[in-house]
Structures are given as structure tokens and as C-alpha cells.
Amino acid sequence: MRSLGGILPAWLLYCFFTIGLQAQNSNIRLDSSSLLRKNIEAVRITNPPKIDGILNEPFWKSLPVAGQFVEYTPRNGTHPTFPTEIRFAYDDMALYISAIMFDPSPDSIRRELGRRDEIEQLATDYISFDILPYNDQLNMYEFKLSPQNIQGDCKYSAVGQDYNWDAVWESATRVNDSGWIAEVKIPYSALRFPEVENQVWGINMWRNLYRYQEYSTWSFVDNTTNEIFRFYGTVTGMRNVDAPLRLSFSPYITGYIEKDPTIKNWSYYARGGLDLKLGLNDSYTLDMMLIPDFGQVQSDDQILNLSPFEVRYDEKRQFFSEGTEMFNKCGIFYTRRVGSAPRNFYAPNDSAGNNEIVSKNPEETRIINATKVSGRNVKGLGIGLFNGMTTNTWGILEDTITGNTRRIMTQPFTNYNVLVFDQNLKNNSYVTLINTNYWIPDNSFNANVTGTEVKLCNKKNTFSFLGRLNVSQKYQLHNKPDFGHQYFLSISKPSGKFQYTLSREETGNTYDPNDMGFLLYNNEAFNHLELSYNIFEPVGKILTSFNSFTTDYATLYKPNLFKTLQFQITNSTKFVNQWVNTTALYIQPLGFNDYYEPRIWGWVYKTPLNYGLFWQLGTDIRKMFRYQQTLQIGNYPGNKNFTVSFGIAPRLRINDRLSITLSINYEKDLNNNGWVSTVYDSTGNPTIYFGRRDIQTFNNILSARYIFNNKASLTFRARHYWSQADYLQYYTLNTDGDLDNTSYSENANINFNAFTVDLQFIWYFAPGSELSFVWKNLILTQGDQINYNYFDNFSKTISSQQTNSFSIRVLYYLDYLLLKKAFSKKIKSDETAI
């Protein structure tokens, strides 16, 4: 505690010093008229421009100009370094945009090549067109473009960003003596907009001048608030625009060559399927996936899980991650549940006879169909419907003497359903009702969760209220229904230099959404207070600084028993040299009562007072070589438990095509106490064994990419994860939460390795169409012999049995309107020839 006490005053002195500087410094802002919301008019044209980035069509020069950009950061509300001019035109098919980003030093324009949707990770300038067709200040389509014509697009909603959303649109860019030029065609089929005579769309344009780390916007945006859409301007003038028939098909075929270490020979097979998108009307779209295939999805980063909780993995399947923002309301739908491990995965092992082995046991249920309907109408009503189905899943047992086989069902046909209604309200507010339903007909099992969520903000965005109530229900034949609840309440001031958040979340002891959702644990009441003071303007050597104090108090819901009390102070500062430093200090003065580690409800393991430090430092991202390091320390003096983790992530950008990143992370957890096993006596009384262990973990990732052009790229990712638990002493857990020495005959040591390689070549050979080749390699090993030499352990790992998969996939995008147009031209050509 003495060392923490020395750090705390220094940290507070630093915060007061920066706050004092802020009070003495201010930037001269533009006059108030320049900071008002703006409007630009789009003009109807007869002949569409050729999208080539030349802007030689005469009409471009006569259109109204959206100029007079305003700096967003680092000096909010001032003139940006260089001017920008944007013009808008439209016809019956699309919105056309020309953009001129003036720059007197075109050779200095940053233009690193990268893959689609990676623009913000690249060393490149870019221009972004943000469109809100319903002008609702909540739902936005973003189209980004770099000088190398790298496209990026995503959707924004009240629950965040959907980076996996991809539209089919055209663009071209050129760099000239005056700067760089972008020319864009956004088909109406890529958007959803109201069916009205006069369109009024919310809009803003963002320009990133990378070498100065400067962002500017056409319509001024206050950088002290996250609710940026309320500052957006409008584009008007579009009249009598009809939403086209939005119908597209994306058929695909994938061929595989695979080698499983449990099977002697290589296997060969092919899969084909179809994705379909159909606009049901101007507001709602049907997305359907027939016979899906996810074999090329990046490998999960598997870990050694010593906790009592499930590991949550990110969703990487595009259908389930694209356009699902509405289904994320209330936090009750975890898309990885669809097609996950069978509910009775271990049933074949439990059913095996004396001479039987498990010859086949699929780790995932097979999806046979998935459908989404989603959209929002002119009155701001959003509706979403998701339905997925998985077929019967079987494990196979084989008699090693007779060769006979028999099947064990691990999960019957299952239906997954989500229905959501989401209504926009004034001032970036909304109200939502959502329901998830998990149904296994053969088992007469049904899990149902209903949630409602309300967000209310005032006009000035100085006060926000968020409330949520979820109710879970489980029904099974001959069993009594189970019900549970969870609620969340929060009030906050989400803008300005001083901000606060006060919240409470209560999760009942019977609340269980995990058939389709994800919840680590229930039975908790959690209270949170956060106070922050933020510096948004440059002060001396500081560009921005974010300072916060948080306190968390948690108890069980039933009975009302103490869990923990934690205090934390955090500072994150970005300096004028673009270095970023983040520091956090925390303390749990009363320790932590862990009701989950014993693995039996009603038991507790008590940890003593503890405190820790987090420190992260990153150098200038604009440099060819960038370095980032992370240090985290935790100390539990009462039981001599000490943890330290250290990571470095150097990145070398060799040129605008080739970059390499190495991430090295090491963690050592000394004298960690954790559950080992539970043994029951003849009367059913448990003995819970804990162990004192040293846990050592390496997690190293090497990533490299080579970009041939804006349509073709090669990426490589190799990960080696090594974790071991070396048990030093064993204990039994008492009912009061303390540990007593004991003997334990089993060897609980664990030495776990996971090695994966993902190599992908992708070529976007036509709009919305792609050819991809993927090589995936997987090695998993686990034993009870501890190896203390990293290189010896790594050598043994890569020489172990491994799974290899080579696949090639072709997906072709077919747009009904383009097919119709081509067919019409063919008929006219034939008639002319006759």
C-alpha cells in the first residue's frame, strides 16, 4: 500500500496541472454562424457521370458547393489546414458525389494500401460521406474512401457500429497537383429511405488529413459529446426519387481439401449455397442464407480456461455480424449460439460401452437456413425478425471388435427466433421491445427471453436516461417453468468537459438467457459511479486528456451478501507528438468474495485486500515503425498472490503495400488459488479442493499483409498460445471461505498449447464478387507435464498432430436491376439486327 500511496498523489497532481493549463488556454473559434447546421442541395442530372475521378462532366462545375469545413480535432471549431469542396447530383438510379480535397503538397498525401473496410487502420488520408436517409439522428450509413480508392462502409445505430455491413457502390480517385479527387456513385439500392416526394437526408462529410492527425467536418460537430448526429446538416433537392427493387443474389461454391489427424487419408468435398437480399418495400429488407458455409472464417483464439465461466468468442461469420445491430438491443442475443456445440455433446462418451469408441462427434450443429428481415419506416419504427434452423446432430459410436456402429443424438432439430420492434424518439432517444425464442420440438423444450429498453435524452444532450428490463422463461414438458429477471438503470451527463454516470444493474438468481444469449453469471446487484473531467483542446504539449474516477459496489441479489467494493482512477493522454499514455490505478480495500470459483452454489472463496496498476504507452501511429507496450500488475498481500503481465506490439510499415506486426504478451500469476475438483462422499456432502499454483502464459501473434492493389491482397496470421498451471500445494475450502492444508493424490498440472495459422488471398474481381483462397492450420495439445523452456515446448507443439484445411471459394454478386438492364439491351440489339 505504501507504493500505491506514493503514486496516487503524483497522479492527482498531474490531473490538476493539466486542468489548470486548460483553464489558462483557449482556441479562437469561428463565429457562431459558421457553427450552425448546414444544408446543401443536390441537383438532378440527365446523364450520369463516368465514375473515373476526372470530373470532366460540365455539370459538376455548376452545382452548389458544400465547403467551409470546420476542424473537429485537434482544435474544435476552427479553420482546417486545407479547404475541401463537395458537390451532389442525383438521377433516378443513384446519388453522385464529387469531392476535391485540396492539398498544396500532393507528394505528402498519405496513401497506404489496405483491404476493404480497413481505412481507419491505415496510414492514409480519407474522406467520409455520412448519410442518414431518415434524418433521425440515430441511424446512419457511412461510406469512406482513400486516395488509393480503398472503400470502407459501415452502419451506425443506437447500439453502435456494424463494420461488417457491405454495400455495392462505385468510386474512383485521382491525385493531382492540387490535392486529390474522389468521384462516387451510391445506388439507391444500397440505402433505405422514406417514400416521400421531397427527400431530406441528414448528412455530413469528414476529412482526415493523416499527416497532421486532423479531422474536419462540413457541418460543425462538437467534440465534447459522443452524440455527433445531432450536429449533422442536411441534403435536400432530391424529388420524386423512387426506391428501386432491391433484389440481389450471391451464389457461391467452395472446395475443400482437409487432413484431420484422427483420419488417415485426406478428405475432399465441395459446398455450394446462396445468399439472397430482397427489398420488401422502401423500408424493410429480407436477407436469406441457404446452405451456409463458414469454413474460411478466421480461427478462434482458444485459451486455457481455468475460470468457472464460458469463454466468449467474437462473431466472425458475416451473415450473423452484418446488419444485426437491431438484434443487439437488451443484450439477449449472442449469434454464436446458432450453429454452436450441441447441447448434449458429451452424450456419446457417456453412452459408450466397454468396446466402443467415439468415431465421430461434430463440435458444431449444422445450420440449414437463416433468415433476417429488418428495416425502419418513415415514422422511425424499426422491425427486425431473425430465424435460424439447425438440423439433427448425431455422434457415432463404433465397436472396436465387431466394427458395428450406432448413432447417439447430441441435439435434435432446433429453431432460433428473434423479433424486435424499435421506435425512434426525439433527441436521439428510442424505445425497444425484443424477444428471443429457442425451441427444440422433439424435447418439448422452449427458452424465451423478453426485453424492453428505453433511452431518453434532452435536447442539449446534457442529460440521458437508459433503462432496461429483461425476463427469462424456460418451459419443458413435465417440469415447472423457470422465470428470471434482470434490470439496468442509468442516468448520465454524456457531454461537456465534466461528465458523470450513475447506474445500477440487478440480475436475479434465476435469470438465464444463455440458450440464445450470453451471461457469465447471475444473482448480482451491481452499482457503478463514474466522474470524469476531459480536456478536448490542445494545452501545451497535451492534445487531449481524459480523467476519470469510478467506484463499483457489488452484492449478491439473494441473499444480500457483500461481493466487492472497488475504486479506480484513470488517465489517458495524447500528446502533440502523437504518443498516447494511459494509466489506471485500482484498489479493492475489502477484498473480493468469490461465489463462483467453488463451483457449488452457497459456497464462497474470500480473497483479501488487493490493488493494481495498468499502464499502456503507444508511439506515433504515423511513423513507419510504431511501438506499443502494456504493463499490468496486481497484488494480494494477504495470500502472497502477485500477478504481472507485459506486452509489446511493434509494427513495421515497410511501404504502402507491406506491413508486419508482432504482438508478444507474457503473464505470470504467482500463488494463484483456484478450484481443482469436487469430490462427494456417500451421503452427497462435497469436499472442494483448491490449489495454489503458478500460472504462466505466452500469447504471441505474428501478422503480415501484402496489398497488390485495391482489389487483391494477401494476409497471414500465426498465433501461438502457451499456458501452464503448475500446482504447488493443495487445500480444502471451508464453509467460511478460507482454505485448509490437505493432501491431494491427483496431478492437476496443465500444459496447454494452441497454434493456428490463417493465410488468405482475396480478390474482388467485380463489384460485390470475390475469389478467396484460405489455408488454415490448427494444433491443440494438453498434458500434465510442465515444460519450462519456451523453445523446447514450441518445438514439441509444432511437431504434434495437426489439422490442415485448404479451400477455394468463388462468390458472385448478381443485381436484378443490372441483369434486367443487360437483358433489355440484348433484346434491343437483336431487334436492331433484325
Tab-separated table of C-alpha atoms in Angstrom, residues 334-731:
chain	number	residue	atom	x	y	z
A	334	TYR	CA	-25.452	-13.961	-28.893
A	335	THR	CA	-25.288	-15.020	-32.532
A	336	ARG	CA	-22.611	-17.656	-31.875
A	337	ARG	CA	-25.333	-19.773	-30.242
A	338	VAL	CA	-26.700	-20.523	-33.712
A	339	GLY	CA	-24.616	-23.408	-35.003
A	340	SER	CA	-22.716	-23.804	-31.724
A	341	ALA	CA	-21.725	-27.004	-29.922
A	342	PRO	CA	-24.608	-29.479	-29.429
A	343	ARG	CA	-26.364	-29.330	-26.056
A	344	ASN	CA	-25.553	-32.996	-25.385
A	345	PHE	CA	-22.079	-33.010	-26.928
A	346	TYR	CA	-20.693	-35.466	-24.368
A	347	ALA	CA	-23.609	-37.911	-24.653
A	348	PRO	CA	-21.675	-40.312	-26.966
A	349	ASN	CA	-18.824	-40.526	-24.433
A	350	ASP	CA	-21.272	-41.188	-21.600
A	351	SER	CA	-23.111	-43.840	-23.645
A	352	ALA	CA	-20.045	-45.723	-24.900
A	353	GLY	CA	-19.869	-49.402	-23.988
A	354	ASN	CA	-16.779	-51.388	-22.991
A	355	ASN	CA	-15.623	-52.000	-26.558
A	356	GLU	CA	-16.928	-48.782	-28.116
A	357	ILE	CA	-15.123	-45.625	-29.148
A	358	VAL	CA	-16.496	-42.302	-30.364
A	359	SER	CA	-15.648	-42.347	-34.077
A	360	LYS	CA	-17.494	-39.118	-34.912
A	361	ASN	CA	-18.917	-36.321	-32.811
A	362	PRO	CA	-19.480	-32.951	-34.565
A	363	GLU	CA	-18.416	-29.966	-32.469
A	364	GLU	CA	-20.971	-27.721	-34.167
A	365	THR	CA	-24.591	-28.153	-35.154
A	366	ARG	CA	-25.202	-27.671	-38.874
A	367	ILE	CA	-27.213	-24.637	-39.953
A	368	ILE	CA	-29.651	-25.415	-42.754
A	369	ASN	CA	-31.186	-21.968	-43.122
A	370	ALA	CA	-31.024	-18.480	-41.639
A	371	THR	CA	-33.248	-15.515	-42.485
A	372	LYS	CA	-33.329	-11.865	-41.442
A	373	VAL	CA	-35.959	-9.209	-42.075
A	374	SER	CA	-35.006	-5.751	-40.892
A	375	GLY	CA	-35.545	-2.085	-41.631
A	376	ARG	CA	-37.092	1.167	-40.480
A	377	ASN	CA	-40.026	3.136	-41.889
A	378	VAL	CA	-40.555	6.863	-42.335
A	379	LYS	CA	-42.072	7.168	-38.862
A	380	GLY	CA	-38.928	5.763	-37.279
A	381	LEU	CA	-40.306	2.305	-36.493
A	382	GLY	CA	-37.659	-0.366	-36.853
A	383	ILE	CA	-38.684	-4.011	-37.161
A	384	GLY	CA	-36.341	-6.971	-37.102
A	385	LEU	CA	-37.036	-10.678	-37.478
A	386	PHE	CA	-34.370	-13.370	-37.346
A	387	ASN	CA	-34.919	-17.083	-37.768
A	388	GLY	CA	-32.336	-19.844	-37.917
A	389	MET	CA	-32.608	-23.620	-38.029
A	390	THR	CA	-30.120	-26.381	-37.289
A	391	THR	CA	-30.648	-29.990	-38.300
A	392	ASN	CA	-30.364	-33.152	-36.218
A	393	THR	CA	-26.827	-33.720	-34.964
A	394	TRP	CA	-25.502	-37.200	-34.275
A	395	GLY	CA	-22.446	-38.714	-32.649
A	396	ILE	CA	-21.307	-42.151	-33.842
A	397	LEU	CA	-20.051	-44.973	-31.613
A	398	GLU	CA	-18.027	-47.792	-33.164
A	399	ASP	CA	-17.489	-51.250	-31.682
A	400	THR	CA	-13.745	-51.939	-31.937
A	401	ILE	CA	-14.340	-55.717	-32.088
A	402	THR	CA	-17.292	-56.118	-34.453
A	403	GLY	CA	-16.986	-52.814	-36.334
A	404	ASN	CA	-20.672	-52.133	-35.818
A	405	THR	CA	-21.738	-48.521	-35.339
A	406	ARG	CA	-24.642	-46.813	-33.677
A	407	ARG	CA	-25.797	-43.221	-33.507
A	408	ILE	CA	-26.377	-41.044	-30.461
A	409	MET	CA	-28.291	-37.808	-30.976
A	410	THR	CA	-26.452	-34.852	-29.462
A	411	GLN	CA	-29.013	-32.218	-30.482
A	412	PRO	CA	-32.324	-32.543	-32.338
A	413	PHE	CA	-33.642	-30.064	-34.869
A	414	THR	CA	-33.612	-26.619	-33.228
A	415	ASN	CA	-35.238	-23.328	-34.155
A	416	TYR	CA	-33.807	-19.936	-33.156
A	417	ASN	CA	-36.040	-16.871	-33.424
A	418	VAL	CA	-35.650	-13.155	-32.609
A	419	LEU	CA	-38.301	-10.465	-33.012
A	420	VAL	CA	-37.621	-6.794	-32.268
A	421	PHE	CA	-39.551	-3.517	-32.507
A	422	ASP	CA	-37.532	-0.316	-32.141
A	423	GLN	CA	-39.091	3.165	-32.230
A	424	ASN	CA	-37.017	6.308	-32.684
A	425	LEU	CA	-37.924	9.249	-30.447
A	426	LYS	CA	-36.805	12.865	-30.369
A	427	ASN	CA	-33.330	13.911	-29.245
A	428	ASN	CA	-31.548	10.662	-30.149
A	429	SER	CA	-33.905	8.691	-27.929
A	430	TYR	CA	-35.626	5.361	-28.554
A	431	VAL	CA	-37.766	2.609	-27.055
A	432	THR	CA	-37.282	-1.081	-27.865
A	433	LEU	CA	-39.126	-4.363	-27.353
A	434	ILE	CA	-37.301	-7.593	-28.215
A	435	ASN	CA	-37.952	-11.312	-27.789
A	436	THR	CA	-35.720	-14.345	-28.338
A	437	ASN	CA	-37.169	-17.854	-28.600
A	438	TYR	CA	-35.201	-21.118	-28.573
A	439	TRP	CA	-37.259	-24.214	-29.416
A	440	ILE	CA	-36.443	-27.929	-29.623
A	441	PRO	CA	-39.696	-29.633	-30.702
A	442	ASP	CA	-38.538	-33.202	-30.065
A	443	ASN	CA	-37.669	-32.372	-26.450
A	444	SER	CA	-40.659	-30.094	-25.891
A	445	PHE	CA	-38.130	-27.534	-24.662
A	446	ASN	CA	-38.595	-23.793	-25.042
A	447	ALA	CA	-36.431	-20.921	-23.736
A	448	ASN	CA	-37.894	-17.459	-24.092
A	449	VAL	CA	-36.389	-14.080	-23.144
A	450	THR	CA	-38.231	-10.757	-23.484
A	451	GLY	CA	-36.537	-7.399	-23.044
A	452	THR	CA	-37.525	-3.765	-23.214
A	453	GLU	CA	-35.139	-0.821	-23.341
A	454	VAL	CA	-35.704	2.944	-23.202
A	455	LYS	CA	-33.206	5.731	-23.816
A	456	LEU	CA	-34.243	9.344	-23.218
A	457	CYS	CA	-32.053	12.403	-23.834
A	458	ASN	CA	-32.787	16.100	-23.512
A	459	LYS	CA	-32.383	18.474	-26.436
A	460	LYS	CA	-28.984	19.810	-25.317
A	461	ASN	CA	-27.689	16.292	-24.625
A	462	THR	CA	-26.730	17.260	-21.086
A	463	PHE	CA	-28.837	14.520	-19.510
A	464	SER	CA	-29.506	10.936	-20.546
A	465	PHE	CA	-31.549	8.121	-19.031
A	466	LEU	CA	-31.233	4.464	-20.002
A	467	GLY	CA	-33.493	1.765	-18.611
A	468	ARG	CA	-33.750	-1.940	-19.429
A	469	LEU	CA	-35.822	-4.865	-18.157
A	470	ASN	CA	-35.305	-8.477	-19.282
A	471	VAL	CA	-37.368	-11.505	-18.280
A	472	SER	CA	-36.285	-15.096	-18.997
A	473	GLN	CA	-38.647	-18.066	-19.187
A	474	LYS	CA	-37.939	-21.786	-19.642
A	475	TYR	CA	-40.552	-24.415	-20.368
A	476	GLN	CA	-40.091	-28.171	-20.590
A	477	LEU	CA	-42.644	-30.960	-20.547
A	478	HIS	CA	-43.349	-32.337	-17.041
A	479	ASN	CA	-41.183	-29.614	-15.436
A	480	LYS	CA	-42.207	-26.459	-13.643
A	481	PRO	CA	-41.474	-23.274	-15.686
A	482	ASP	CA	-38.425	-21.233	-14.641
A	483	PHE	CA	-38.581	-17.434	-14.593
A	484	GLY	CA	-35.883	-14.846	-14.012
A	485	HIS	CA	-35.291	-11.111	-14.356
A	486	GLN	CA	-32.603	-8.522	-14.949
A	487	TYR	CA	-32.895	-4.745	-14.946
A	488	PHE	CA	-30.486	-1.871	-15.625
A	489	LEU	CA	-30.966	1.813	-14.773
A	490	SER	CA	-28.572	4.616	-15.625
A	491	ILE	CA	-28.515	8.408	-15.579
A	492	SER	CA	-25.642	10.336	-17.102
A	493	LYS	CA	-24.330	13.623	-18.403
A	494	PRO	CA	-22.792	12.434	-21.701
A	495	SER	CA	-21.292	15.701	-22.957
A	496	GLY	CA	-19.054	18.542	-21.828
A	497	LYS	CA	-15.740	18.656	-20.014
A	498	PHE	CA	-17.296	17.304	-16.825
A	499	GLN	CA	-19.358	14.139	-17.236
A	500	TYR	CA	-20.896	11.596	-14.897
A	501	THR	CA	-22.677	8.240	-14.957
A	502	LEU	CA	-24.633	6.597	-12.154
A	503	SER	CA	-26.075	3.143	-12.750
A	504	ARG	CA	-27.445	0.022	-11.109
A	505	GLU	CA	-27.853	-3.437	-12.594
A	506	GLU	CA	-29.714	-6.215	-10.831
A	507	THR	CA	-29.615	-9.796	-12.095
A	508	GLY	CA	-31.904	-12.291	-10.393
A	509	ASN	CA	-30.656	-15.671	-9.191
A	510	THR	CA	-32.944	-17.487	-11.676
A	511	TYR	CA	-32.292	-15.282	-14.697
A	512	ASP	CA	-30.851	-17.382	-17.548
A	513	PRO	CA	-30.700	-16.086	-21.153
A	514	ASN	CA	-27.883	-18.393	-22.261
A	515	ASP	CA	-29.773	-20.602	-24.710
A	516	MET	CA	-29.584	-17.700	-27.163
A	517	GLY	CA	-27.765	-15.035	-25.159
A	518	PHE	CA	-24.533	-14.777	-23.197
A	519	LEU	CA	-24.318	-14.119	-19.461
A	520	LEU	CA	-21.298	-15.037	-17.359
A	521	TYR	CA	-23.147	-15.199	-14.068
A	522	ASN	CA	-26.408	-14.161	-12.417
A	523	ASN	CA	-27.510	-13.362	-8.860
A	524	GLU	CA	-25.798	-9.981	-8.558
A	525	ALA	CA	-26.633	-6.376	-7.734
A	526	PHE	CA	-24.024	-4.042	-9.222
A	527	ASN	CA	-23.772	-0.296	-8.569
A	528	HIS	CA	-21.488	1.998	-10.541
A	529	LEU	CA	-20.480	5.664	-10.285
A	530	GLU	CA	-18.135	7.394	-12.716
A	531	LEU	CA	-16.969	11.008	-12.634
A	532	SER	CA	-14.766	12.337	-15.394
A	533	TYR	CA	-13.070	15.546	-16.435
A	534	ASN	CA	-11.906	15.667	-20.034
A	535	ILE	CA	-9.647	18.004	-21.970
A	536	PHE	CA	-10.608	18.188	-25.635
A	537	GLU	CA	-8.391	21.093	-26.775
A	538	PRO	CA	-4.576	21.278	-27.070
A	539	VAL	CA	-2.873	22.522	-23.916
A	540	GLY	CA	0.880	22.949	-24.129
A	541	LYS	CA	2.263	19.524	-25.017
A	542	ILE	CA	-1.113	17.847	-24.491
A	543	LEU	CA	-3.636	17.323	-27.290
A	544	THR	CA	-6.362	15.585	-25.277
A	545	SER	CA	-6.658	14.159	-21.795
A	546	PHE	CA	-9.413	12.032	-20.262
A	547	ASN	CA	-9.508	11.637	-16.482
A	548	SER	CA	-11.984	9.572	-14.514
A	549	PHE	CA	-12.761	8.271	-11.056
A	550	THR	CA	-15.005	5.220	-10.712
A	551	THR	CA	-16.361	3.253	-7.808
A	552	ASP	CA	-18.156	-0.105	-8.030
A	553	TYR	CA	-20.092	-1.821	-5.269
A	554	ALA	CA	-21.439	-5.346	-5.794
A	555	THR	CA	-23.510	-7.709	-3.680
A	556	LEU	CA	-25.412	-10.906	-4.261
A	557	TYR	CA	-29.039	-10.394	-5.237
A	558	LYS	CA	-30.209	-13.183	-2.939
A	559	PRO	CA	-29.141	-13.306	-0.178
A	560	ASN	CA	-27.897	-9.722	0.063
A	561	LEU	CA	-24.252	-10.562	0.803
A	562	PHE	CA	-21.180	-8.443	0.076
A	563	LYS	CA	-19.085	-9.231	-3.015
A	564	THR	CA	-16.682	-6.326	-3.524
A	565	LEU	CA	-16.017	-2.608	-3.364
A	566	GLN	CA	-13.584	-1.128	-5.887
A	567	PHE	CA	-12.161	2.341	-6.552
A	568	GLN	CA	-10.284	3.245	-9.727
A	569	ILE	CA	-8.667	6.350	-11.197
A	570	THR	CA	-7.729	6.518	-14.876
A	571	ASN	CA	-5.885	8.976	-17.078
A	572	SER	CA	-5.447	8.718	-20.844
A	573	THR	CA	-3.443	11.485	-22.516
A	574	LYS	CA	-2.483	12.100	-26.115
A	575	PHE	CA	0.473	14.397	-26.644
A	576	VAL	CA	1.360	16.706	-29.525
A	577	ASN	CA	3.962	14.188	-30.725
A	578	GLN	CA	1.030	11.728	-31.096
A	579	TRP	CA	2.239	9.482	-28.285
A	580	VAL	CA	-0.572	8.106	-26.102
A	581	ASN	CA	-0.162	7.258	-22.427
A	582	THR	CA	-2.841	5.507	-20.361
A	583	THR	CA	-2.552	4.816	-16.630
A	584	ALA	CA	-5.057	3.315	-14.217
A	585	LEU	CA	-4.861	2.502	-10.507
A	586	TYR	CA	-7.415	0.414	-8.643
A	587	ILE	CA	-7.948	-0.945	-5.147
A	588	GLN	CA	-10.407	-3.385	-3.562
A	589	PRO	CA	-9.943	-2.409	0.110
A	590	LEU	CA	-12.289	-5.091	1.460
A	591	GLY	CA	-11.144	-7.820	-0.892
A	592	PHE	CA	-13.449	-9.907	-3.060
A	593	ASN	CA	-15.911	-12.631	-2.086
A	594	ASP	CA	-15.970	-15.101	-4.973
A	595	TYR	CA	-19.201	-17.117	-5.002
A	596	TYR	CA	-18.469	-18.718	-8.384
A	597	GLU	CA	-14.980	-20.234	-8.133
A	598	PRO	CA	-16.123	-23.002	-5.692
A	599	ARG	CA	-18.447	-24.277	-8.480
A	600	ILE	CA	-21.191	-25.101	-5.927
A	601	TRP	CA	-23.803	-22.507	-5.080
A	602	GLY	CA	-23.782	-21.389	-1.432
A	603	TRP	CA	-20.008	-21.666	-1.051
A	604	VAL	CA	-17.593	-18.748	-1.177
A	605	TYR	CA	-13.855	-18.185	-1.536
A	606	LYS	CA	-12.630	-14.982	0.110
A	607	THR	CA	-9.710	-13.063	-1.326
A	608	PRO	CA	-8.046	-10.304	0.726
A	609	LEU	CA	-7.403	-6.629	0.023
A	610	ASN	CA	-5.800	-6.143	-3.376
A	611	TYR	CA	-4.685	-3.330	-5.629
A	612	GLY	CA	-3.093	-2.928	-9.019
A	613	LEU	CA	-1.781	-0.804	-11.846
A	614	PHE	CA	-2.401	-0.677	-15.586
A	615	TRP	CA	-0.040	1.243	-17.879
A	616	GLN	CA	-0.017	1.477	-21.667
A	617	LEU	CA	2.204	3.559	-23.910
A	618	GLY	CA	1.967	3.894	-27.685
A	619	THR	CA	4.200	5.865	-30.029
A	620	ASP	CA	3.207	7.942	-33.061
A	621	ILE	CA	0.970	5.876	-35.350
A	622	ARG	CA	2.094	7.935	-38.370
A	623	LYS	CA	5.658	6.616	-38.239
A	624	MET	CA	6.946	3.726	-40.318
A	625	PHE	CA	7.826	1.948	-37.070
A	626	ARG	CA	5.345	2.077	-34.205
A	627	TYR	CA	5.763	0.569	-30.774
A	628	GLN	CA	3.169	-0.108	-28.089
A	629	GLN	CA	3.686	-1.657	-24.691
A	630	THR	CA	1.356	-2.664	-21.874
A	631	LEU	CA	2.122	-3.401	-18.230
A	632	GLN	CA	-0.393	-4.681	-15.690
A	633	ILE	CA	0.333	-5.502	-12.037
A	634	GLY	CA	-1.912	-6.899	-9.318
A	635	ASN	CA	-1.006	-7.578	-5.691
A	636	TYR	CA	-2.866	-9.560	-2.973
A	637	PRO	CA	-0.601	-9.141	0.092
A	638	GLY	CA	-2.790	-11.297	2.341
A	639	ASN	CA	-2.173	-14.523	0.408
A	640	LYS	CA	1.078	-13.541	-1.356
A	641	ASN	CA	-0.612	-13.640	-4.754
A	642	PHE	CA	1.126	-11.398	-7.277
A	643	THR	CA	0.312	-11.032	-10.972
A	644	VAL	CA	2.232	-9.248	-13.694
A	645	SER	CA	1.608	-9.138	-17.420
A	646	PHE	CA	3.688	-7.393	-20.033
A	647	GLY	CA	3.059	-6.976	-23.729
A	648	ILE	CA	4.789	-5.325	-26.643
A	649	ALA	CA	3.362	-4.816	-30.128
A	650	PRO	CA	5.900	-3.416	-32.616
A	651	ARG	CA	4.562	-2.676	-36.102
A	652	LEU	CA	6.704	-2.105	-39.164
A	653	ARG	CA	5.157	-0.477	-42.207
A	654	ILE	CA	7.784	-1.310	-44.823
A	655	ASN	CA	5.985	0.543	-47.605
A	656	ASP	CA	2.440	1.360	-48.685
A	657	ARG	CA	1.851	-2.289	-49.614
A	658	LEU	CA	3.645	-4.363	-46.975
A	659	SER	CA	3.334	-4.223	-43.190
A	660	ILE	CA	4.251	-6.606	-40.365
A	661	THR	CA	3.011	-6.640	-36.768
A	662	LEU	CA	4.317	-8.761	-33.904
A	663	SER	CA	2.368	-8.989	-30.660
A	664	ILE	CA	4.181	-10.595	-27.711
A	665	ASN	CA	2.334	-10.973	-24.418
A	666	TYR	CA	3.577	-12.625	-21.243
A	667	GLU	CA	1.684	-13.129	-17.982
A	668	LYS	CA	2.827	-14.605	-14.685
A	669	ASP	CA	0.350	-15.241	-11.862
A	670	LEU	CA	2.232	-16.356	-8.735
A	671	ASN	CA	0.498	-18.158	-5.865
A	672	ASN	CA	-2.901	-18.028	-7.506
A	673	ASN	CA	-5.542	-20.012	-5.621
A	674	GLY	CA	-8.218	-21.751	-7.650
A	675	TRP	CA	-10.611	-24.671	-7.817
A	676	VAL	CA	-9.199	-28.102	-8.667
A	677	SER	CA	-12.027	-30.601	-8.181
A	678	THR	CA	-15.051	-31.505	-6.096
A	679	VAL	CA	-15.481	-34.956	-4.512
A	680	TYR	CA	-18.742	-36.166	-2.950
A	681	ASP	CA	-18.957	-38.719	-0.134
A	682	SER	CA	-21.581	-41.452	0.147
A	683	THR	CA	-24.105	-39.067	1.693
A	684	GLY	CA	-23.650	-36.446	-1.020
A	685	ASN	CA	-21.569	-33.991	1.017
A	686	PRO	CA	-18.928	-32.234	-1.080
A	687	THR	CA	-15.250	-31.719	-0.463
A	688	ILE	CA	-13.983	-28.827	-2.584
A	689	TYR	CA	-10.280	-28.928	-3.414
A	690	PHE	CA	-8.349	-25.762	-4.218
A	691	GLY	CA	-4.774	-25.478	-5.338
A	692	ARG	CA	-2.031	-22.874	-5.054
A	693	ARG	CA	-0.490	-22.610	-8.476
A	694	ASP	CA	1.849	-20.575	-10.626
A	695	ILE	CA	0.215	-19.772	-13.953
A	696	GLN	CA	2.413	-18.724	-16.837
A	697	THR	CA	1.024	-17.679	-20.221
A	698	PHE	CA	2.546	-16.628	-23.543
A	699	ASN	CA	0.310	-15.295	-26.301
A	700	ASN	CA	2.269	-14.366	-29.430
A	701	ILE	CA	0.791	-13.299	-32.765
A	702	LEU	CA	2.614	-12.558	-35.998
A	703	SER	CA	0.583	-10.752	-38.654
A	704	ALA	CA	1.643	-9.657	-42.101
A	705	ARG	CA	-0.147	-8.387	-45.173
A	706	TYR	CA	0.778	-7.558	-48.718
A	707	ILE	CA	-1.659	-5.484	-50.757
A	708	PHE	CA	-1.315	-5.895	-54.504
A	709	ASN	CA	-3.893	-3.211	-55.305
A	710	ASN	CA	-7.244	-2.014	-54.002
A	711	LYS	CA	-8.876	-5.285	-55.109
A	712	ALA	CA	-6.346	-8.011	-54.248
A	713	SER	CA	-4.478	-8.781	-51.032
A	714	LEU	CA	-2.630	-11.500	-49.156
A	715	THR	CA	-2.810	-11.734	-45.347
A	716	PHE	CA	-1.007	-14.031	-42.927
A	717	ARG	CA	-1.674	-14.585	-39.220
A	718	ALA	CA	0.093	-17.081	-36.965
A	719	ARG	CA	-0.693	-17.399	-33.254
A	720	HIS	CA	0.989	-19.466	-30.575
A	721	TYR	CA	-0.706	-19.569	-27.188
A	722	TRP	CA	1.046	-21.447	-24.368
A	723	SER	CA	-0.350	-21.574	-20.850
A	724	GLN	CA	0.596	-23.790	-17.949
A	725	ALA	CA	-0.629	-24.193	-14.393
A	726	ASP	CA	1.990	-25.603	-12.008
A	727	TYR	CA	0.342	-26.682	-8.738
A	728	LEU	CA	2.446	-26.155	-5.612
A	729	GLN	CA	0.075	-27.013	-2.767
A	730	TYR	CA	-3.483	-28.231	-2.255
A	731	TYR	CA	-6.219	-27.153	0.146
